[in-house]
Coordinates of C-alpha atoms and ligand atoms in Angstrom, one line a residue:
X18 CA 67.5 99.0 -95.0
X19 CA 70.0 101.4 -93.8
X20 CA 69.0 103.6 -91.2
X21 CA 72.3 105.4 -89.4
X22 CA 74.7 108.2 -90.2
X23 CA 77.3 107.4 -92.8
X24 CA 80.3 109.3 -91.4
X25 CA 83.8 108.8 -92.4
X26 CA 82.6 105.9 -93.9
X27 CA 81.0 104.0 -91.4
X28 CA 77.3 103.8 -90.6
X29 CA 76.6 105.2 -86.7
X30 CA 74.0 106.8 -84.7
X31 CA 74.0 110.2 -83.3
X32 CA 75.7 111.9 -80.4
X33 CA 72.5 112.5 -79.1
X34 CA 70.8 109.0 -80.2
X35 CA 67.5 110.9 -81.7
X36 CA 65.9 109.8 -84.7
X37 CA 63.7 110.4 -86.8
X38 CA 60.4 108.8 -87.7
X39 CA 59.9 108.4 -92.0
X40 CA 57.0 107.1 -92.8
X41 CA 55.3 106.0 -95.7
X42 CA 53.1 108.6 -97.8
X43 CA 50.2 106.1 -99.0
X44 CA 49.4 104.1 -96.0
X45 CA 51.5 105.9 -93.2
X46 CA 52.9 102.9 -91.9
X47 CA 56.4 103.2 -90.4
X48 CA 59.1 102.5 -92.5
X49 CA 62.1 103.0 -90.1
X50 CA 63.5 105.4 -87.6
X51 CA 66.3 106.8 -88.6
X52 CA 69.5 108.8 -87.2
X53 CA 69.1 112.3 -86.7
X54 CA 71.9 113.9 -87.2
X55 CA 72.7 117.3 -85.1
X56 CA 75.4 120.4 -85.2
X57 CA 77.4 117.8 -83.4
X58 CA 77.2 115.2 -85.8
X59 CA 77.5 117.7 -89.0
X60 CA 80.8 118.7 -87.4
X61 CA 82.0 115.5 -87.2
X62 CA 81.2 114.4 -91.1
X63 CA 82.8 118.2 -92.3
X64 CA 85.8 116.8 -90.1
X65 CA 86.0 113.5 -92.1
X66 CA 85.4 115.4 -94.8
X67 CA 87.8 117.4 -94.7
X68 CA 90.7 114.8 -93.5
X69 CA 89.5 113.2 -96.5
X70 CA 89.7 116.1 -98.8
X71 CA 93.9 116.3 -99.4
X72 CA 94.5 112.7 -100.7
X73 CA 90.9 112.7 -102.7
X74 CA 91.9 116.0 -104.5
X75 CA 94.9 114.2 -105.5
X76 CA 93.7 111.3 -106.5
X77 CA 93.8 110.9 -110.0
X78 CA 90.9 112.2 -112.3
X79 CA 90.7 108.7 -113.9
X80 CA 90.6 107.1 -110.7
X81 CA 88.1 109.3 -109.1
X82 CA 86.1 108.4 -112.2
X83 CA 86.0 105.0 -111.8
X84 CA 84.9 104.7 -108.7
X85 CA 81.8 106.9 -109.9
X86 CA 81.5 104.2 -112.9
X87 CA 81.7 101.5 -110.5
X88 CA 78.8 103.6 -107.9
X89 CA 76.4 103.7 -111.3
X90 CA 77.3 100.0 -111.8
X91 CA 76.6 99.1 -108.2
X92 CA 72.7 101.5 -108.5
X93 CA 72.2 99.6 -111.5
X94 CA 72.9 96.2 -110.0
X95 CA 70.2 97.3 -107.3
X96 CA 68.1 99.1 -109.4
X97 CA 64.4 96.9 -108.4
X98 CA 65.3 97.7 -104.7
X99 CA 66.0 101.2 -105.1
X100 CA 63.0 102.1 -106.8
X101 CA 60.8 99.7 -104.3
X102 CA 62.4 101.9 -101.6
X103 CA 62.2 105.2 -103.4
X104 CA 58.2 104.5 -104.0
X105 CA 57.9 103.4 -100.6
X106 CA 59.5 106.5 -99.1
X107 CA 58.2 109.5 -101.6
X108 CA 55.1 107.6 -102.6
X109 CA 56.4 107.8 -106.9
X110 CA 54.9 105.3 -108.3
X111 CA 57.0 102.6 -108.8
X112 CA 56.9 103.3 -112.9
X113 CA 58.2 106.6 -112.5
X114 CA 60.6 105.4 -110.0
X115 CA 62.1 102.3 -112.0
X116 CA 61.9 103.8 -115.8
X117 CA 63.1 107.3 -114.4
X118 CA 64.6 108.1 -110.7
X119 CA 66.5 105.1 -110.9
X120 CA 67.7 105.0 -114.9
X121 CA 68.7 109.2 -114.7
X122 CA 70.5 108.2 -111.2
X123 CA 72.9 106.1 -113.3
X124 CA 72.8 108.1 -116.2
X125 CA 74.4 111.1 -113.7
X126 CA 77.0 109.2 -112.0
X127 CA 77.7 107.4 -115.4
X128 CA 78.0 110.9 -117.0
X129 CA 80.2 112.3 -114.0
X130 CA 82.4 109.9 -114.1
X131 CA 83.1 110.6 -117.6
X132 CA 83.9 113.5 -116.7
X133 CA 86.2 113.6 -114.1
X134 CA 89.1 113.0 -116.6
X135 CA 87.9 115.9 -119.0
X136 CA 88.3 118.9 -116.5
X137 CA 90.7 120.7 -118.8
X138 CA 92.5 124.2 -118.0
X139 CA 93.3 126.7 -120.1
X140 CA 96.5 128.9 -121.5
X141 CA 95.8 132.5 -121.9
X142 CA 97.3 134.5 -124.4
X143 CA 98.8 137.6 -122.3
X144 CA 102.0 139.5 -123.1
X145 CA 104.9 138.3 -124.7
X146 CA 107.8 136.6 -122.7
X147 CA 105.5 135.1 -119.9
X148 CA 103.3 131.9 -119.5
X149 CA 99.7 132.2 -118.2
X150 CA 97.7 128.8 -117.4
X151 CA 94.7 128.1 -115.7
X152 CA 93.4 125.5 -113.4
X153 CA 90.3 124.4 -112.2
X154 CA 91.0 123.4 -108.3
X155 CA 89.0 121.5 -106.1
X156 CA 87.4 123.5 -103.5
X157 CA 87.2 121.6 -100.4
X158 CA 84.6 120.3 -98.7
X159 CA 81.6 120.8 -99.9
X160 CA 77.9 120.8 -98.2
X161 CA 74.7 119.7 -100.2
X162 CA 71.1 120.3 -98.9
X163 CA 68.8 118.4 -100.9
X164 CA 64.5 118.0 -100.6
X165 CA 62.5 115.5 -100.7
X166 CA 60.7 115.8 -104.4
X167 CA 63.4 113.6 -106.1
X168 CA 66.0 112.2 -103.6
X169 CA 67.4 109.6 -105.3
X170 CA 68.0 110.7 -108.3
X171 CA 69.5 114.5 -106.8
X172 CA 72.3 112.2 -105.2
X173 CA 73.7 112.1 -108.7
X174 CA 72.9 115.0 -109.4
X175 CA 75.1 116.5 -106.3
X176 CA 77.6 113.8 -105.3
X177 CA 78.1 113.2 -109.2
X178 CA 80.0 116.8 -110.1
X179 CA 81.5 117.5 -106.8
X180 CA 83.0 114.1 -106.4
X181 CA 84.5 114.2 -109.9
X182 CA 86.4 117.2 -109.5
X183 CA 88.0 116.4 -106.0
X184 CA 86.0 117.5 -103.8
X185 CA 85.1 115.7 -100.5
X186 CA 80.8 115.9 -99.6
X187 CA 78.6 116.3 -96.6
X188 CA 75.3 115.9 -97.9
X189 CA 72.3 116.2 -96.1
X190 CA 69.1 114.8 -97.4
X191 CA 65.3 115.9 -96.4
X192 CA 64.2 114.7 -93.5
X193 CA 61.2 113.0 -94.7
X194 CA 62.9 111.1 -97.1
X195 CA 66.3 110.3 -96.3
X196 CA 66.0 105.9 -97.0
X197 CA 67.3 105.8 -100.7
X198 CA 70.3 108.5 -100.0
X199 CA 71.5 106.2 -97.3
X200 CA 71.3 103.1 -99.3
X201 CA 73.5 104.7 -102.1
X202 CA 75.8 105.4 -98.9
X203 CA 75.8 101.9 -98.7
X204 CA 77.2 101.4 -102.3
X205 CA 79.6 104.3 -101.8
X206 CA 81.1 102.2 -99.2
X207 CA 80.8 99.1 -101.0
X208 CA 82.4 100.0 -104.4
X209 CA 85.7 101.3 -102.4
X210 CA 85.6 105.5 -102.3
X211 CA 87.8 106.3 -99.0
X212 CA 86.5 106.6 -95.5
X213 CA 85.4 110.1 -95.6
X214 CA 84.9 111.0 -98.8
X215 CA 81.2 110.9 -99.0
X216 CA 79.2 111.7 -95.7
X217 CA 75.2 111.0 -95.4
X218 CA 73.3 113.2 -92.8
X219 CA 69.5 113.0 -92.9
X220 CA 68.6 115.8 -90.0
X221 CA 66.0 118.5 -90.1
X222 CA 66.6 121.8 -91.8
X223 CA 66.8 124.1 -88.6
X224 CA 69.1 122.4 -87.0
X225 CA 71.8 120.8 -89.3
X226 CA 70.9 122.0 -92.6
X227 CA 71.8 125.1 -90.5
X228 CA 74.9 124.3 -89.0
X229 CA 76.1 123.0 -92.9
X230 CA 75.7 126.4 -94.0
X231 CA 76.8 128.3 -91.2
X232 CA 79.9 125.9 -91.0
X233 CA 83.2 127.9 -91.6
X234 CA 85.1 124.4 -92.8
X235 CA 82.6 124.2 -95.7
X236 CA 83.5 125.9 -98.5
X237 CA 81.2 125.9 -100.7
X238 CA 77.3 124.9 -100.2
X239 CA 74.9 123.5 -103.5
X240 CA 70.8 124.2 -102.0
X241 CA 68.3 122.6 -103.4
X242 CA 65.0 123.5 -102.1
X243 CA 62.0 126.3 -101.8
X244 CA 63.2 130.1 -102.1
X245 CA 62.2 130.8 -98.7
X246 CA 64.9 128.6 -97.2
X247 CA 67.6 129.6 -100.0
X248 CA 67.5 132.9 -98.5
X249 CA 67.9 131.7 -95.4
X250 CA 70.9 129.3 -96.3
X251 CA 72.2 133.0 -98.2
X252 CA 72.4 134.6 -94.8
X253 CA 73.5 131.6 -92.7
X254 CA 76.5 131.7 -95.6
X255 CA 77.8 134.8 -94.9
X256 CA 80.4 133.9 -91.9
X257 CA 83.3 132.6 -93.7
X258 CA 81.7 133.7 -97.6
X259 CA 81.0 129.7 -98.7
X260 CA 80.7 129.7 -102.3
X261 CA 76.8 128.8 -102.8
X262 CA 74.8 127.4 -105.6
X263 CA 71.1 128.1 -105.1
X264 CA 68.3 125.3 -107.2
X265 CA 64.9 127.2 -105.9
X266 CA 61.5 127.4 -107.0
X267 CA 59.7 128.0 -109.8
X268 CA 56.4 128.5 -111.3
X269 CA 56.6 127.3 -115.0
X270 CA 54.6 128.7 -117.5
X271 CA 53.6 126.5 -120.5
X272 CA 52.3 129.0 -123.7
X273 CA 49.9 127.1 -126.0
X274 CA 50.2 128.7 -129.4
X275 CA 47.3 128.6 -131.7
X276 CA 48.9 126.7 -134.5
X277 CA 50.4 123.7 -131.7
X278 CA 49.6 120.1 -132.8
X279 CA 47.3 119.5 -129.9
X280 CA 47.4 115.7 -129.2
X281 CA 51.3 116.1 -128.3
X282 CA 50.1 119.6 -126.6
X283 CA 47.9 117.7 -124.4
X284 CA 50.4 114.8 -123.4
X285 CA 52.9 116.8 -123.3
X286 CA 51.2 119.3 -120.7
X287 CA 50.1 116.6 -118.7
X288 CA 53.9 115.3 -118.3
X289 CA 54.8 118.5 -117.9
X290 CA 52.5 118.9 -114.8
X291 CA 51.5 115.8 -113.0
X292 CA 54.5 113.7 -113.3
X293 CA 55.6 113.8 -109.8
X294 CA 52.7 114.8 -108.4
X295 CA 53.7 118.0 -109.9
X296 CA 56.3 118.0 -107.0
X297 CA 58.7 119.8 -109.2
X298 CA 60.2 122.8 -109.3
X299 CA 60.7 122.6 -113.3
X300 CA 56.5 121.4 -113.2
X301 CA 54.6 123.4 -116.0
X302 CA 51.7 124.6 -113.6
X303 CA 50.9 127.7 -115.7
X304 CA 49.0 126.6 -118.7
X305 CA 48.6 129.6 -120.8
X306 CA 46.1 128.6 -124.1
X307 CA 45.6 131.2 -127.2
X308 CA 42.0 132.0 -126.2
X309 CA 41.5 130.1 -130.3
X310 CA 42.3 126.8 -128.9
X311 CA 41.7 127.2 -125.5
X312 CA 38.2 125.0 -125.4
X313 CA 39.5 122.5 -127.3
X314 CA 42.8 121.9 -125.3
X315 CA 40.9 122.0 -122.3
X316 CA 38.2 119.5 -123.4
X317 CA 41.0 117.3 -124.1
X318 CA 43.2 118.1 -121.2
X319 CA 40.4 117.5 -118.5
X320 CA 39.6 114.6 -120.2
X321 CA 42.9 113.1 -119.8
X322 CA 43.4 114.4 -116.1
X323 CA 39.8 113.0 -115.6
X324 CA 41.4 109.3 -116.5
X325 CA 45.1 109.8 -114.5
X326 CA 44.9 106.7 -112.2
X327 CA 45.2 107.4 -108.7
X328 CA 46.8 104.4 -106.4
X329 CA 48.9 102.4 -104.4
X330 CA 51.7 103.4 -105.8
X331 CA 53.6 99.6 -105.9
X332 CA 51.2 99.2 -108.0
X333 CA 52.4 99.1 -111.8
X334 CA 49.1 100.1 -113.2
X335 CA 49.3 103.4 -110.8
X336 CA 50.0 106.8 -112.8
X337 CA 49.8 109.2 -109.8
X338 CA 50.7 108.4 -106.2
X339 CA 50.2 110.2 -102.8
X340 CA 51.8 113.1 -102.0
X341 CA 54.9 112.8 -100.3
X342 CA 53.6 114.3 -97.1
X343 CA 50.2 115.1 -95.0
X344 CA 51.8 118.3 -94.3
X345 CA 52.7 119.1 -98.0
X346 CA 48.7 117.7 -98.9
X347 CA 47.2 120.1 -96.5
X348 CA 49.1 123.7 -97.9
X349 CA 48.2 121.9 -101.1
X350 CA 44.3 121.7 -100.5
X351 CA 44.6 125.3 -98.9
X352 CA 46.1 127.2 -101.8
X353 CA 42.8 124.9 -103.4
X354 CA 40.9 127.0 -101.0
X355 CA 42.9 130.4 -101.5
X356 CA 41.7 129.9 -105.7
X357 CA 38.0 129.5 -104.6
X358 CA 38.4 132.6 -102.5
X359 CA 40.1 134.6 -104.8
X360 CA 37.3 134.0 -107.8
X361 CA 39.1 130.9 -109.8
X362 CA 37.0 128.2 -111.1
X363 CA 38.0 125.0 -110.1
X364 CA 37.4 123.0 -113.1
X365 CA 38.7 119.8 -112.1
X366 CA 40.0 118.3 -108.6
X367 CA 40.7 120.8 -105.8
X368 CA 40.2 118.2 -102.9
X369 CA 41.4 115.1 -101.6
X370 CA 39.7 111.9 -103.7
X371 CA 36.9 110.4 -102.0
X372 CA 37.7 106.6 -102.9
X373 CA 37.9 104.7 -99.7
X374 CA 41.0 102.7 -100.9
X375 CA 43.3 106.2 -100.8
X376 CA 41.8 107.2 -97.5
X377 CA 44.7 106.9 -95.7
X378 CA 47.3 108.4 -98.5
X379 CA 48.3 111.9 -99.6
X380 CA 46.4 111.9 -102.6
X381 CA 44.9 115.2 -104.0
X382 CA 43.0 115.2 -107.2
X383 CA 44.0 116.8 -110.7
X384 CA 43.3 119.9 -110.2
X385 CA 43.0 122.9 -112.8
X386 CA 42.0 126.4 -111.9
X387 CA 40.5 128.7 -114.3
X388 CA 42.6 131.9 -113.1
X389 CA 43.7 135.4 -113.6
X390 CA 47.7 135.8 -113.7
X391 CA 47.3 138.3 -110.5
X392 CA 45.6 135.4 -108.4
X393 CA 47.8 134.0 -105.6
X394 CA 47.6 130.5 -107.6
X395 CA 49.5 132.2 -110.4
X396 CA 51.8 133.6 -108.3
X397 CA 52.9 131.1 -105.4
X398 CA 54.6 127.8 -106.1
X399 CA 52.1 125.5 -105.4
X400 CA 53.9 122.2 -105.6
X401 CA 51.1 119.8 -106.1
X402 CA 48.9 118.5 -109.5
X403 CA 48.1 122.2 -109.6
X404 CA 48.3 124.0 -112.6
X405 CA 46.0 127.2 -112.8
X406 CA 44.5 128.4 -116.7
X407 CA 44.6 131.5 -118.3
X408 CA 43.9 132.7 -121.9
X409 CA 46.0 135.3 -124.3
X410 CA 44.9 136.2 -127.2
X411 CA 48.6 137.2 -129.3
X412 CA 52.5 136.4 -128.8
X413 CA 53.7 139.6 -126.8
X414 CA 50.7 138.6 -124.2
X415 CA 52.0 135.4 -123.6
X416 CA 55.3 136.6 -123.3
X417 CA 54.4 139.0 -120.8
X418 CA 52.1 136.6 -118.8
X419 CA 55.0 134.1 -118.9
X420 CA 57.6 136.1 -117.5
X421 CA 55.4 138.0 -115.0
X422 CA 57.1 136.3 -111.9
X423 CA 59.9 136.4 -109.4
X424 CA 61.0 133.1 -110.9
X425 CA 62.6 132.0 -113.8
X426 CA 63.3 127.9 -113.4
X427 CA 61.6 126.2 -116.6
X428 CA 59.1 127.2 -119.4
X429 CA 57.4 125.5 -122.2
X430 CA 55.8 126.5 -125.8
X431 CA 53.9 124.5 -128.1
X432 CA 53.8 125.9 -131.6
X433 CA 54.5 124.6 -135.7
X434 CA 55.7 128.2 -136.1
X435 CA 60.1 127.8 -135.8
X436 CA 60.5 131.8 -136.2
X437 CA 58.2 131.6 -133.4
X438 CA 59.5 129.4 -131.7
X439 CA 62.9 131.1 -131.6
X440 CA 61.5 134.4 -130.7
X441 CA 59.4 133.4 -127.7
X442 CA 61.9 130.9 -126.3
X443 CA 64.4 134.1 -126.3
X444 CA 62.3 136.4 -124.6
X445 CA 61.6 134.0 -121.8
X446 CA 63.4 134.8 -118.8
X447 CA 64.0 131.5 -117.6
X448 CA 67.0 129.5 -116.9
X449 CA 65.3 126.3 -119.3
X450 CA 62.8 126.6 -122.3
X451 CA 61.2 123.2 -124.2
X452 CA 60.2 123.5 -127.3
X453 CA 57.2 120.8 -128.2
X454 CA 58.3 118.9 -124.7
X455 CA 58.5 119.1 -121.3
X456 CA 60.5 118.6 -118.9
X457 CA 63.7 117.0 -120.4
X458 CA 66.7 117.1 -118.7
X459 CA 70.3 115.3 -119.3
X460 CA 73.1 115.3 -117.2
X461 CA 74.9 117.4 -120.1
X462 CA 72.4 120.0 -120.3
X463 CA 72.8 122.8 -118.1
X464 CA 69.6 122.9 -115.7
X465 CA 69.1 126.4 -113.2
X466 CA 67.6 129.3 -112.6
X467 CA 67.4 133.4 -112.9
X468 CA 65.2 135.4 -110.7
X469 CA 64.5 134.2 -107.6
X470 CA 64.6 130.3 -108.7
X471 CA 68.0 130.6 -107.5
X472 CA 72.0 131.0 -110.0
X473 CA 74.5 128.7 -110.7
X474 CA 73.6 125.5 -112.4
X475 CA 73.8 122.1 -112.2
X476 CA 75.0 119.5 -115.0
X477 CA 77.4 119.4 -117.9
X478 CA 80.5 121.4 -118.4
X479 CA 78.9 124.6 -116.0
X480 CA 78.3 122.2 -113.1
X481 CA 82.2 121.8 -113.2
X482 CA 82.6 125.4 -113.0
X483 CA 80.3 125.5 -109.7
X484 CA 82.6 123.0 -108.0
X485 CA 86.4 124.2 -109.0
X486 CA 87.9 127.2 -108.9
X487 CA 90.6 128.6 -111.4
X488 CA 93.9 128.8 -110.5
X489 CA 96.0 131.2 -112.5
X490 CA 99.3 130.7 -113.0
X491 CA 102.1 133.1 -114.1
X492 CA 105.7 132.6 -115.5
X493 CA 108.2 134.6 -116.6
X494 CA 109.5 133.0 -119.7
X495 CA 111.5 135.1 -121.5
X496 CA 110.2 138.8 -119.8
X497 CA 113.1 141.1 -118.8
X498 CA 112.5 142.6 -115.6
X499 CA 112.0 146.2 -116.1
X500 CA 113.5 148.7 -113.8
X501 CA 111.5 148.8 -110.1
X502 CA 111.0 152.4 -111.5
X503 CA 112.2 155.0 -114.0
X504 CA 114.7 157.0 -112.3
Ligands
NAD30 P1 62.7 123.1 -98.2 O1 63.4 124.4 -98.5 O2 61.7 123.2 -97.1 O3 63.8 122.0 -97.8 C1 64.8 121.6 -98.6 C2 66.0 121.2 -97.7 O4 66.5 122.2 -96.9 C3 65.6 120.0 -96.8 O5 66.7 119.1 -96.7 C4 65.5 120.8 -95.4 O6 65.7 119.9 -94.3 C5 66.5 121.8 -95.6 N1 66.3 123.0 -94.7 C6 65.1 123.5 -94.3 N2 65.3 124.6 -93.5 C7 66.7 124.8 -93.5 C8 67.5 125.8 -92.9 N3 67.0 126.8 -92.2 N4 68.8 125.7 -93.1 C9 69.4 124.8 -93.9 N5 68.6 123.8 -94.5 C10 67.3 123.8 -94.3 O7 62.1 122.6 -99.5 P2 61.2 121.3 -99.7 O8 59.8 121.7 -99.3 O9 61.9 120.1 -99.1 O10 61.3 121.1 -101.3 C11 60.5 121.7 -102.2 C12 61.1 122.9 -102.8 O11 62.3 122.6 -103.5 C13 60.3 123.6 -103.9 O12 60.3 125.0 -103.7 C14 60.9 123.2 -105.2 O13 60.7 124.1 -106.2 C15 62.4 123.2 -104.8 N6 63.2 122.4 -105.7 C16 64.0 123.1 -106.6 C17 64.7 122.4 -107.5 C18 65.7 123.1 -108.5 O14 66.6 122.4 -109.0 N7 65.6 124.4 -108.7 C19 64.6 121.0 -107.6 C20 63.7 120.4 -106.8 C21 63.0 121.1 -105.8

């Protein structure tokens, strides 16, 4: 297991020697001290970086995307200890983590180095007698704050893009899960990218999360993580005007229409919401049923939450695992406390299970709140197997319910209806909207925010965008010069 700072491609321990203690979720046994890294240490990697950064940018397209090829060959290669370490470290159980952290991993660095040979410029039609064309440059070096709800697979997600368009990366992942980031540093290294070109910094968020985006040789910064930081990163930002890409928080509404087939409703919710724990920001945690089928869809829904099986999460049989911290279980159990103040009706869950054998583990319950879209549960992201209830009773209710929020991440409707399906999928503000599904995503398909979930977006051709800039070029090919003025 690798446990040091990957800087300038080699593996080494901080200036100051600390570490950090990570630790895992279901049994909190040790799993490894490693390296913290400080301001002193995120100055050295943005200094690799960025002696890295002219030969990478120049490195050809094709070549920079073979070396990604060769990075998703390597994950693949390693794919049963990635997701053993993955589960270990985030508590995923290790079904989720080998058919999906692990697969969509590959499947980004597969699709970014595709890409890295497609980055196309443009020729603009502007007046006669000159030539105007358009390039998308690298920027420089680039700084990537990631959390801890998916760390594997957001490696991908960030080296992926930023690497194929020439970019050198200083990426720092959370703190309490920084194993699998460092053992992809390990393939980075192994398949051949130059010294330099890919830095690995777990460290905690005040310290060099802060010095990454305060750092004036960064030029651009890619956040993923709650609002409350973003704004923080926003401000720490402003010294030298790093280009920023903020991937926040959201509260997902998922609208229940009257006329939905409710077997895939059901299924489809649950994905929606307790995959991960429901530790995602795109995690439908607003179930919003036509008052019609409400009973019925909650019959069902319970029943199925009722039979979610709760364990170690090695364990293949296990369909929900710990959460991924004791700190993140506790604000989970209080907002379980703020609904019971407030006047919602715990339906299901709202506490820690009582089985002896997850005693020692992060677990909370399924948990669904009968509540009204001004309680704090409706309002706050809650980031557990939370999803609060409420009932509307006609289309321009949901709507309104749905988009009554300072986010705007995912959303999801169930309906047979497709004109009404169209209409409420364009009337809700939201960066993503599933239509009969949950929760896809593809490393083609744009996936961001509006509102305060954050801008810019990750994946497919707009990703790109985020991490070049346009060059644009003019010359005079046939232009006369006229006269400096009319005299
Ligand atoms: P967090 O904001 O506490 O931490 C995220 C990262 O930021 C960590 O690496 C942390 O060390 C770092 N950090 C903390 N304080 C910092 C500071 N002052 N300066 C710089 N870096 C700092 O978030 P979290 O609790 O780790 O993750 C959960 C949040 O992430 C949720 O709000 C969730 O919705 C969000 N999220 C968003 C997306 C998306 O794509 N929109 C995806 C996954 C998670």
């Amino acid at each position: 297991m690798q446990t040091k700072l990957f800087i300038g491609g080699e593996f080494v321990d901080g200036l100051a020697g600390g570490t950090i203690e990570v630790t895992n979720p279901f049994d909190q046994s040790k799993l490894a001290d490693v390296a913290e890294a400080r301001a002193e240490d995120v100055d050295r990697a943005v200094d690799a970086a960025g002696r890295a950064f002219p030969a990478w940018s120049r490195t050809s397209p094709s070549e920079r995307g073979r070396l990604l090829l060769a990075l998703a060959g390597a994950i693949e290669a390693n794919a049963a200890r990635l997701a053993e370490l993955e589960t270990r470290d985030t508590g995923h159980p290790i079904r989720d983590s080998a058919n999906l952290d692990v697969p969509r991993t590959v499947l980004g660095f597969r699709y970014f180095g595709g890409m890295a040979d497609k980055i196309e410029g443009s020729v603009i039609p502007v007046d006669p007698g000159f030539l105007n064309f358009v390039e998308r440059e690298p920027i420089g070096v680039v700084g990537q704050i990631v959390p801890w709800n998916f760390p594997l697979m957001f490696t991908s997600w960030k080296l992926g893009p930023a690497l194929a368009a020439g970019n050198t990366v200083v990426l720092k992942p959370a703190e309490l899960t920084p194993l699998s980031s460092l053992a992809v540093a390990e393939l980075v290294r192994e398949v051949g990218f130059p010294p330099g070109v890919v830095n690995i910094i777990p460290g905690y968020g005040a310290t060099a999360g802060q010095r990454l985006a305060e750092h004036d040789r960064v030029a651009k910064l890619s956040f993923t993580g709650s609002t409350v930081t973003g704004r923080k990163i926003v401000q720490a930002s402003a010294g030298n005007l790093k280009k920023l890409q903020l991937e926040l928080g959201g509260k997902g509404p998922n609208i229940v229409f009257d006329d939905a087939e409710l077997d895939a409703a059901v299924a489809g919710s649950a994905f929606g919401l307790f995959h991960n724990q429901g530790q995602a920001c795109i995690a439908g945690t607003r179930l919003l049923l036509h008052a019609s089928i409400a009973d019925r869809f909650l019959d069902a829904f319970l029943a199925l939450a009722r039979s979610i099986r709760l364990g170690d999460p090695l364990d293949r049989k296990t369909e929900m695992g710990p959460l991924t911290s004791r700190i993140h279980q506790e604000r989970v159990l209080a907002y379980c406390d703020v609904a019971r103040r407030e006047g919602g009706e715990i339906l299901i869950g709202g506490r820690a299970p009582t089985d002896p054998a997850l005693a020692r583990g992060c677990f909370i319950e399924p948990t669904i709140v009968r509540a009204a879209p001004h309680h704090t549960v409706c309002r706050d992201e809650v980031f557990g197997p939370f999803a609060s209830v409420t009932t509307f009773s006609d289309d321009d209710e949901a709507i309104r319910i749905a988009n009554d929020t300072r986010y705007g991440l995912g959303a999801g409707l169930w309906t047979a209806d497709l004109r009404r399906a169209h209409r409420v999928a364009k009337a809700i503000r939201s960066g993503m909207v599933w239509v009969n599904c949950y929760k896809r995503v593809h490393p083609a398909s744009p996936f961001g925010g509006v509102g305060e979930s954050g801008y810019g977006r990750e994946m497919g051709f707009d990703v790109m965008r985020e991490y070049t800039q346009a060059k644009s070029v003019w010359i005079n090919v046939d232009a006369k010069i006229p006269p400096f003025y009319p005299r």
